[in-house]
Amino acid sequence: MTQHRPARPFTGRHMAAILISFFGVVIAVNVVMARLATSTFGGAVVENSYVASQNFNRWLGEARTERALGWAGAVARGSDGALAVTLNDAQGYALSGAQVTAVAEHPLGLRDDLALTLHETAPGQYRAALPAGRWRIKLRVARHGATWRMMGDVG
């Protein structure tokens, strides 16, 4: 004959362990998912998400095309306070003869956006007047039918 142990009664401690385990798993999964969401795609602010979704694949294609160009750039404020942009091609040589335009946005929206046209002052060096203060620069470079964009901040 086998002996049966008496069944242990279900107590408040059992219920507390179940609840703590359940909510612990839920919280852990939420933390992991939130961490993955914030570290992979920063998102985009658009006026109409439906219209943006219709253009998303085109935007991805444009980004691939721009990346394939291999162009690089840097934005800074010159010693005279002007916006100074340095552009290089994929081989690291100065990118000359480009049409360079920019939109300067105040990071907090306290000032109106400024449309800028930059002029080449030396091979690969472009400049435009920019009021004092902190600005987010959205740069657009066009050369020989190719277009490249970048963003940078100047203070």
Short mmCIF file of C-alpha atoms in Angstrom, two decimals:
data_model
loop_
_atom_site.label_atom_id
_atom_site.label_comp_id
_atom_site.label_asym_id
_atom_site.label_seq_id
_atom_site.Cartn_x
_atom_site.Cartn_y
_atom_site.Cartn_z
CA MET A 1 0.00 0.00 0.00
CA THR A 2 1.21 3.46 -0.84
CA GLN A 3 0.82 6.13 1.64
CA HIS A 4 -0.76 9.37 0.52
CA ARG A 5 0.27 12.55 2.07
CA PRO A 6 -2.54 14.78 3.07
CA ALA A 7 -3.13 17.59 0.53
CA ARG A 8 -1.77 20.89 1.66
CA PRO A 9 -4.46 23.51 1.92
CA PHE A 10 -4.44 26.47 -0.48
CA THR A 11 -3.48 29.46 1.64
CA GLY A 12 -3.15 33.18 1.28
CA ARG A 13 0.58 32.75 0.75
CA HIS A 14 -0.09 30.60 -2.30
CA MET A 15 -2.43 33.24 -3.70
CA ALA A 16 0.11 36.01 -2.99
CA ALA A 17 2.86 34.03 -4.76
CA ILE A 18 0.62 33.51 -7.80
CA LEU A 19 -0.31 37.21 -8.00
CA ILE A 20 3.28 38.41 -7.52
CA SER A 21 4.54 35.94 -10.15
CA PHE A 22 1.82 36.92 -12.65
CA PHE A 23 2.35 40.67 -12.33
CA GLY A 24 6.13 40.21 -12.23
CA VAL A 25 6.02 38.46 -15.61
CA VAL A 26 3.68 41.11 -17.06
CA ILE A 27 5.90 43.97 -15.86
CA ALA A 28 9.08 42.24 -17.09
CA VAL A 29 7.59 41.70 -20.56
CA ASN A 30 6.41 45.33 -20.71
CA VAL A 31 9.85 46.63 -19.72
CA VAL A 32 11.56 44.47 -22.36
CA MET A 33 9.10 45.50 -25.08
CA ALA A 34 9.34 49.20 -24.18
CA ARG A 35 13.13 48.99 -24.20
CA LEU A 36 13.14 47.34 -27.63
CA ALA A 37 10.65 49.88 -28.98
CA THR A 38 12.62 52.91 -27.85
CA SER A 39 16.01 51.57 -28.94
CA THR A 40 15.09 50.51 -32.48
CA PHE A 41 13.00 53.21 -34.16
CA GLY A 42 12.70 56.74 -32.90
CA GLY A 43 9.53 57.34 -34.88
CA ALA A 44 8.53 60.20 -37.09
CA VAL A 45 6.14 63.05 -36.43
CA VAL A 46 3.77 63.53 -39.33
CA GLU A 47 0.61 65.53 -39.82
CA ASN A 48 -1.39 62.69 -41.35
CA SER A 49 -0.30 59.15 -40.55
CA TYR A 50 -2.35 57.62 -43.37
CA VAL A 51 -0.69 59.79 -46.01
CA ALA A 52 2.70 59.12 -44.43
CA SER A 53 2.09 55.37 -44.59
CA GLN A 54 1.45 55.65 -48.32
CA ASN A 55 4.86 57.30 -48.80
CA PHE A 56 6.86 55.19 -46.34
CA ASN A 57 8.30 52.71 -48.87
CA ARG A 58 9.29 55.57 -51.17
CA TRP A 59 11.06 57.25 -48.25
CA LEU A 60 12.93 54.04 -47.48
CA GLY A 61 14.03 53.82 -51.13
CA GLU A 62 15.23 57.42 -51.09
CA ALA A 63 17.19 56.75 -47.91
CA ARG A 64 18.88 53.71 -49.49
CA THR A 65 19.77 55.79 -52.57
CA GLU A 66 21.22 58.57 -50.40
CA ARG A 67 23.22 56.10 -48.32
CA ALA A 68 24.63 54.53 -51.51
CA LEU A 69 26.05 57.92 -52.55
CA GLY A 70 28.39 57.77 -49.58
CA TRP A 71 28.40 61.53 -49.13
CA ALA A 72 29.23 62.97 -45.73
CA GLY A 73 28.76 66.37 -44.20
CA ALA A 74 29.22 68.43 -41.09
CA VAL A 75 27.41 71.56 -39.94
CA ALA A 76 28.93 74.14 -37.63
CA ARG A 77 28.83 77.81 -36.85
CA GLY A 78 31.69 79.77 -38.40
CA SER A 79 33.78 82.31 -36.52
CA ASP A 80 31.58 85.04 -38.02
CA GLY A 81 28.40 83.32 -36.78
CA ALA A 82 27.39 82.05 -40.21
CA LEU A 83 26.26 78.50 -40.90
CA ALA A 84 29.28 76.59 -42.22
CA VAL A 85 28.81 73.24 -43.97
CA THR A 86 31.57 70.90 -45.11
CA LEU A 87 30.66 68.25 -47.69
CA ASN A 88 32.68 65.27 -48.92
CA ASP A 89 32.01 62.59 -51.50
CA ALA A 90 32.34 58.83 -50.97
CA GLN A 91 36.13 58.97 -51.48
CA GLY A 92 36.54 61.75 -48.92
CA TYR A 93 37.17 64.49 -51.49
CA ALA A 94 35.48 67.88 -51.28
CA LEU A 95 32.01 67.85 -52.83
CA SER A 96 32.07 70.88 -55.13
CA GLY A 97 29.47 72.37 -57.42
CA ALA A 98 26.43 71.32 -55.41
CA GLN A 99 23.24 73.26 -54.81
CA VAL A 100 22.91 73.40 -51.04
CA THR A 101 19.76 74.57 -49.31
CA ALA A 102 18.66 74.26 -45.71
CA VAL A 103 15.81 74.91 -43.37
CA ALA A 104 16.82 76.18 -39.94
CA GLU A 105 14.30 75.30 -37.24
CA HIS A 106 14.35 76.54 -33.69
CA PRO A 107 14.40 73.41 -31.48
CA LEU A 108 11.58 74.68 -29.27
CA GLY A 109 9.60 76.36 -32.03
CA LEU A 110 10.09 79.81 -30.50
CA ARG A 111 11.19 81.31 -33.83
CA ASP A 112 9.91 80.89 -37.35
CA ASP A 113 11.74 78.46 -39.64
CA LEU A 114 14.33 80.02 -41.92
CA ALA A 115 14.92 78.94 -45.53
CA LEU A 116 18.62 79.23 -46.37
CA THR A 117 20.59 79.01 -49.60
CA LEU A 118 24.25 78.21 -48.98
CA HIS A 119 26.99 79.44 -51.28
CA GLU A 120 30.25 77.64 -51.98
CA THR A 121 33.19 79.59 -50.55
CA ALA A 122 35.87 76.94 -51.19
CA PRO A 123 35.74 73.41 -52.60
CA GLY A 124 33.31 71.48 -50.41
CA GLN A 125 32.74 74.47 -48.08
CA TYR A 126 29.34 76.18 -48.06
CA ARG A 127 28.09 79.11 -45.98
CA ALA A 128 24.95 81.13 -45.27
CA ALA A 129 24.04 83.83 -42.76
CA LEU A 130 22.30 82.43 -39.69
CA PRO A 131 20.94 84.42 -36.73
CA ALA A 132 22.45 83.78 -33.32
CA GLY A 133 20.94 81.04 -31.20
CA ARG A 134 20.45 77.33 -31.34
CA TRP A 135 19.10 75.86 -34.58
CA ARG A 136 18.34 72.42 -36.03
CA ILE A 137 19.53 72.40 -39.63
CA LYS A 138 17.81 70.25 -42.27
CA LEU A 139 20.24 70.27 -45.17
CA ARG A 140 19.50 69.30 -48.78
CA VAL A 141 22.32 68.81 -51.27
CA ALA A 142 21.69 68.37 -55.01
CA ARG A 143 24.43 67.57 -57.50
CA HIS A 144 24.31 65.96 -60.98
CA GLY A 145 20.73 64.75 -60.47
CA ALA A 146 21.47 63.14 -57.10
CA THR A 147 19.93 64.41 -53.87
CA TRP A 148 21.27 63.88 -50.35
CA ARG A 149 19.91 65.10 -47.02
CA MET A 150 21.21 65.37 -43.50
CA MET A 151 20.30 67.03 -40.22
CA GLY A 152 22.53 68.68 -37.67
CA ASP A 153 22.43 71.12 -34.78
CA VAL A 154 24.32 74.38 -34.33
CA GLY A 155 24.41 76.51 -31.23
#
